[in-house]
Amino acid sequence: MAKVGYARVSTQDQSLELQIRILKDAGCRKIFSDTAPGSDTRRKGLNDLKQYLRAGDTLLVTRIDRIARSVLDLQQLVVYLKEQEIELRATEQPISTDSAAGKAFLDMLGVFAEFELNIRKERQLEGIAAAKAAGKYKGRKPTATPIKNQIIVMHQNHESISNIAKHCNVSRNTVYKIIREQFK
């Protein structure tokens, strides 16, 4: 039975140091971490953590919003941990998955974390709309036409999407978007 920690910050501008120190002080022998949005469930540190945890372990986080930002993600994680016989605890919040009251409080914190995320997104969209109305926000520059033509030619030559993206130094999503636009 080991205490295993997980720390997360959203951006490179933020520091993991404080969370890691708190988790070490709480007795964690091993700590996994990520620098990624909480809404991204494909975090490497989180996936490595899940592979590392064993039955009887306790997963420690400083706050619930460090591990999940949506109620659904949190509930899926709690179900997964329960199936694996792993307890979830937070150092700064009185929650634990080993009691009904702890689980109820955990669910409430998950609701508030998701609410906070949604409010932040709404404010961001409002700010973008205001900037567009004032003519200050132009959005991302469109992909240059020569690159679009190159992507189309490579696709017609049956190159893989990954190879096209790598060769043209664009994302796979950009390649898919350009290909879709070609057929409109």
mmCIF file of C-alpha atoms in Angstrom:
data_model
loop_
_atom_site.group_PDB
_atom_site.id
_atom_site.type_symbol
_atom_site.label_atom_id
_atom_site.label_comp_id
_atom_site.label_asym_id
_atom_site.label_seq_id
_atom_site.Cartn_x
_atom_site.Cartn_y
_atom_site.Cartn_z
ATOM 1 C CA MET A 1 0.000 0.000 0.000
ATOM 2 C CA ALA A 2 1.730 3.111 -1.253
ATOM 3 C CA LYS A 3 0.780 6.738 -1.493
ATOM 4 C CA VAL A 4 1.167 7.901 -5.073
ATOM 5 C CA GLY A 5 0.791 11.556 -6.045
ATOM 6 C CA TYR A 6 -0.464 13.373 -9.100
ATOM 7 C CA ALA A 7 0.152 17.050 -9.855
ATOM 8 C CA ARG A 8 -1.021 19.108 -12.830
ATOM 9 C CA VAL A 9 -0.769 22.662 -14.058
ATOM 10 C CA SER A 10 -2.487 24.009 -17.162
ATOM 11 C CA THR A 11 0.335 25.994 -18.772
ATOM 12 C CA GLN A 12 4.120 26.181 -18.941
ATOM 13 C CA ASP A 13 3.904 29.521 -17.093
ATOM 14 C CA GLN A 14 2.680 27.732 -13.962
ATOM 15 C CA SER A 15 4.841 25.732 -11.580
ATOM 16 C CA LEU A 16 4.348 22.199 -10.297
ATOM 17 C CA GLU A 17 6.768 22.774 -7.395
ATOM 18 C CA LEU A 18 4.219 23.649 -4.694
ATOM 19 C CA GLN A 19 1.961 20.684 -5.506
ATOM 20 C CA ILE A 20 4.921 18.303 -5.591
ATOM 21 C CA ARG A 21 6.207 19.585 -2.244
ATOM 22 C CA ILE A 22 2.761 19.150 -0.648
ATOM 23 C CA LEU A 23 2.451 15.616 -2.042
ATOM 24 C CA LYS A 24 5.939 14.670 -0.810
ATOM 25 C CA ASP A 25 5.137 16.077 2.636
ATOM 26 C CA ALA A 26 1.959 13.948 2.619
ATOM 27 C CA GLY A 27 4.098 10.833 2.174
ATOM 28 C CA CYS A 28 3.995 10.164 -1.573
ATOM 29 C CA ARG A 29 6.877 7.999 -2.696
ATOM 30 C CA LYS A 30 6.190 8.477 -6.388
ATOM 31 C CA ILE A 31 4.605 11.514 -8.074
ATOM 32 C CA PHE A 32 3.335 11.788 -11.630
ATOM 33 C CA SER A 33 2.704 15.158 -13.241
ATOM 34 C CA ASP A 34 1.412 16.894 -16.345
ATOM 35 C CA THR A 35 1.409 20.341 -17.857
ATOM 36 C CA ALA A 36 -1.870 20.219 -19.757
ATOM 37 C CA PRO A 37 -5.450 21.428 -19.532
ATOM 38 C CA GLY A 38 -7.536 19.476 -17.029
ATOM 39 C CA SER A 39 -10.126 18.821 -19.703
ATOM 40 C CA ASP A 40 -7.547 16.827 -21.687
ATOM 41 C CA THR A 41 -7.903 13.227 -20.530
ATOM 42 C CA ARG A 42 -5.049 12.013 -22.759
ATOM 43 C CA ARG A 43 -2.387 13.324 -20.400
ATOM 44 C CA LYS A 44 0.797 11.217 -20.388
ATOM 45 C CA GLY A 45 1.401 11.590 -16.653
ATOM 46 C CA LEU A 46 -2.192 10.585 -15.858
ATOM 47 C CA ASN A 47 -1.982 7.539 -18.117
ATOM 48 C CA ASP A 48 1.394 6.524 -16.639
ATOM 49 C CA LEU A 49 -0.111 6.979 -13.162
ATOM 50 C CA LYS A 50 -2.994 4.627 -13.962
ATOM 51 C CA GLN A 51 -0.525 2.006 -15.178
ATOM 52 C CA TYR A 52 1.578 2.377 -12.015
ATOM 53 C CA LEU A 53 -1.172 2.208 -9.376
ATOM 54 C CA ARG A 54 -1.887 -1.124 -7.677
ATOM 55 C CA ALA A 55 -4.707 -2.420 -5.494
ATOM 56 C CA GLY A 56 -4.467 -0.960 -2.001
ATOM 57 C CA ASP A 57 -2.630 2.193 -3.129
ATOM 58 C CA THR A 58 -3.865 5.669 -2.292
ATOM 59 C CA LEU A 59 -3.845 8.285 -5.040
ATOM 60 C CA LEU A 60 -3.175 11.721 -3.581
ATOM 61 C CA VAL A 61 -3.832 15.068 -5.285
ATOM 62 C CA THR A 62 -3.710 18.530 -3.768
ATOM 63 C CA ARG A 63 -7.170 19.429 -5.125
ATOM 64 C CA ILE A 64 -9.699 17.535 -7.208
ATOM 65 C CA ASP A 65 -9.513 20.017 -10.082
ATOM 66 C CA ARG A 66 -5.882 18.957 -10.571
ATOM 67 C CA ILE A 67 -6.986 15.518 -11.790
ATOM 68 C CA ALA A 68 -10.340 16.211 -13.479
ATOM 69 C CA ARG A 69 -12.236 19.263 -14.696
ATOM 70 C CA SER A 70 -15.532 17.633 -15.627
ATOM 71 C CA VAL A 71 -17.971 15.649 -13.568
ATOM 72 C CA LEU A 72 -18.001 12.863 -16.148
ATOM 73 C CA ASP A 73 -14.193 12.548 -16.218
ATOM 74 C CA LEU A 74 -14.069 12.584 -12.427
ATOM 75 C CA GLN A 75 -16.784 9.949 -12.074
ATOM 76 C CA GLN A 76 -15.148 7.720 -14.680
ATOM 77 C CA LEU A 77 -11.838 8.019 -12.851
ATOM 78 C CA VAL A 78 -13.463 7.248 -9.478
ATOM 79 C CA VAL A 79 -15.173 4.165 -10.948
ATOM 80 C CA TYR A 80 -11.860 3.029 -12.453
ATOM 81 C CA LEU A 81 -10.025 3.551 -9.157
ATOM 82 C CA LYS A 82 -12.733 1.747 -7.178
ATOM 83 C CA GLU A 83 -12.590 -1.233 -9.557
ATOM 84 C CA GLN A 84 -8.819 -1.327 -9.027
ATOM 85 C CA GLU A 85 -9.269 -1.013 -5.223
ATOM 86 C CA ILE A 86 -7.419 2.319 -5.171
ATOM 87 C CA GLU A 87 -8.464 5.138 -2.844
ATOM 88 C CA LEU A 88 -8.501 8.772 -3.968
ATOM 89 C CA ARG A 89 -7.709 11.560 -1.486
ATOM 90 C CA ALA A 90 -7.046 15.285 -1.708
ATOM 91 C CA THR A 91 -4.675 17.062 0.660
ATOM 92 C CA GLU A 92 -6.476 20.434 0.591
ATOM 93 C CA GLN A 93 -10.054 19.173 0.513
ATOM 94 C CA PRO A 94 -11.738 16.800 2.986
ATOM 95 C CA ILE A 95 -12.566 14.108 0.464
ATOM 96 C CA SER A 96 -11.892 10.445 0.247
ATOM 97 C CA THR A 97 -13.548 7.763 -1.825
ATOM 98 C CA ASP A 98 -13.686 5.375 1.121
ATOM 99 C CA SER A 99 -16.944 6.817 2.552
ATOM 100 C CA ALA A 100 -20.356 7.887 1.252
ATOM 101 C CA ALA A 101 -19.889 11.426 2.600
ATOM 102 C CA GLY A 102 -16.452 11.686 0.993
ATOM 103 C CA LYS A 103 -17.832 10.488 -2.347
ATOM 104 C CA ALA A 104 -20.718 13.007 -2.154
ATOM 105 C CA PHE A 105 -18.311 15.864 -1.410
ATOM 106 C CA LEU A 106 -16.068 14.664 -4.234
ATOM 107 C CA ASP A 107 -19.000 14.828 -6.665
ATOM 108 C CA MET A 108 -19.852 18.366 -5.523
ATOM 109 C CA LEU A 109 -16.263 19.508 -6.029
ATOM 110 C CA GLY A 110 -16.343 17.975 -9.503
ATOM 111 C CA VAL A 111 -19.469 19.973 -10.340
ATOM 112 C CA PHE A 112 -17.784 23.200 -9.183
ATOM 113 C CA ALA A 113 -14.579 22.439 -11.120
ATOM 114 C CA GLU A 114 -16.588 21.896 -14.304
ATOM 115 C CA PHE A 115 -18.649 25.030 -13.633
ATOM 116 C CA GLU A 116 -15.453 27.073 -13.200
ATOM 117 C CA LEU A 117 -14.077 25.689 -16.479
ATOM 118 C CA ASN A 118 -17.290 26.534 -18.338
ATOM 119 C CA ILE A 119 -17.420 30.061 -16.893
ATOM 120 C CA ARG A 120 -13.820 30.634 -17.994
ATOM 121 C CA LYS A 121 -14.658 29.439 -21.520
ATOM 122 C CA GLU A 122 -17.700 31.732 -21.669
ATOM 123 C CA ARG A 123 -15.613 34.727 -20.599
ATOM 124 C CA GLN A 124 -12.979 33.878 -23.167
ATOM 125 C CA LEU A 125 -15.582 33.672 -25.944
ATOM 126 C CA GLU A 126 -17.127 36.964 -24.805
ATOM 127 C CA GLY A 127 -13.699 38.593 -24.882
ATOM 128 C CA ILE A 128 -12.998 37.258 -28.369
ATOM 129 C CA ALA A 129 -16.396 38.476 -29.612
ATOM 130 C CA ALA A 130 -15.743 41.940 -28.174
ATOM 131 C CA ALA A 131 -12.260 42.050 -29.723
ATOM 132 C CA LYS A 132 -13.676 40.996 -33.110
ATOM 133 C CA ALA A 133 -16.354 43.686 -32.893
ATOM 134 C CA ALA A 134 -13.639 46.254 -32.166
ATOM 135 C CA GLY A 135 -11.554 44.947 -35.088
ATOM 136 C CA LYS A 136 -8.699 43.864 -32.812
ATOM 137 C CA TYR A 137 -9.039 40.112 -33.209
ATOM 138 C CA LYS A 138 -8.343 38.652 -36.589
ATOM 139 C CA GLY A 139 -7.933 35.015 -35.601
ATOM 140 C CA ARG A 140 -5.207 32.718 -36.791
ATOM 141 C CA LYS A 141 -3.602 33.483 -40.144
ATOM 142 C CA PRO A 142 -4.901 31.079 -42.785
ATOM 143 C CA THR A 143 -2.644 28.361 -44.125
ATOM 144 C CA ALA A 144 -0.780 29.623 -47.175
ATOM 145 C CA THR A 145 -2.175 28.615 -50.575
ATOM 146 C CA PRO A 146 1.078 26.918 -51.735
ATOM 147 C CA ILE A 147 0.933 24.628 -48.683
ATOM 148 C CA LYS A 148 -2.739 23.875 -49.385
ATOM 149 C CA ASN A 149 -1.886 22.919 -52.951
ATOM 150 C CA GLN A 150 1.010 20.755 -51.764
ATOM 151 C CA ILE A 151 -1.255 18.972 -49.270
ATOM 152 C CA ILE A 152 -3.862 18.288 -51.964
ATOM 153 C CA VAL A 153 -1.230 16.924 -54.379
ATOM 154 C CA MET A 154 0.322 14.719 -51.696
ATOM 155 C CA HIS A 155 -3.127 13.410 -50.751
ATOM 156 C CA GLN A 156 -3.896 12.650 -54.394
ATOM 157 C CA ASN A 157 -0.600 10.724 -54.487
ATOM 158 C CA HIS A 158 -1.914 8.600 -51.595
ATOM 159 C CA GLU A 159 0.516 9.903 -48.985
ATOM 160 C CA SER A 160 -0.557 9.214 -45.404
ATOM 161 C CA ILE A 161 -2.102 12.038 -43.413
ATOM 162 C CA SER A 162 0.724 11.818 -40.873
ATOM 163 C CA ASN A 163 3.401 12.087 -43.564
ATOM 164 C CA ILE A 164 1.647 15.031 -45.189
ATOM 165 C CA ALA A 165 1.343 16.839 -41.856
ATOM 166 C CA LYS A 166 4.980 16.198 -40.976
ATOM 167 C CA HIS A 167 6.276 17.210 -44.414
ATOM 168 C CA CYS A 168 4.202 20.424 -44.545
ATOM 169 C CA ASN A 169 4.766 21.248 -40.855
ATOM 170 C CA VAL A 170 1.051 21.454 -40.060
ATOM 171 C CA SER A 171 -1.240 19.467 -37.795
ATOM 172 C CA ARG A 172 -3.150 16.403 -38.964
ATOM 173 C CA ASN A 173 -6.360 18.367 -38.309
ATOM 174 C CA THR A 174 -5.200 21.042 -40.773
ATOM 175 C CA VAL A 175 -4.566 18.364 -43.394
ATOM 176 C CA TYR A 176 -8.037 16.883 -42.870
ATOM 177 C CA LYS A 177 -9.622 20.346 -43.035
ATOM 178 C CA ILE A 178 -7.897 21.216 -46.324
ATOM 179 C CA ILE A 179 -8.890 17.864 -47.843
ATOM 180 C CA ARG A 180 -12.528 18.355 -46.754
ATOM 181 C CA GLU A 181 -12.554 21.897 -48.196
ATOM 182 C CA GLN A 182 -11.346 20.513 -51.522
ATOM 183 C CA PHE A 183 -14.538 18.457 -51.905
ATOM 184 C CA LYS A 184 -17.012 21.240 -51.018
#
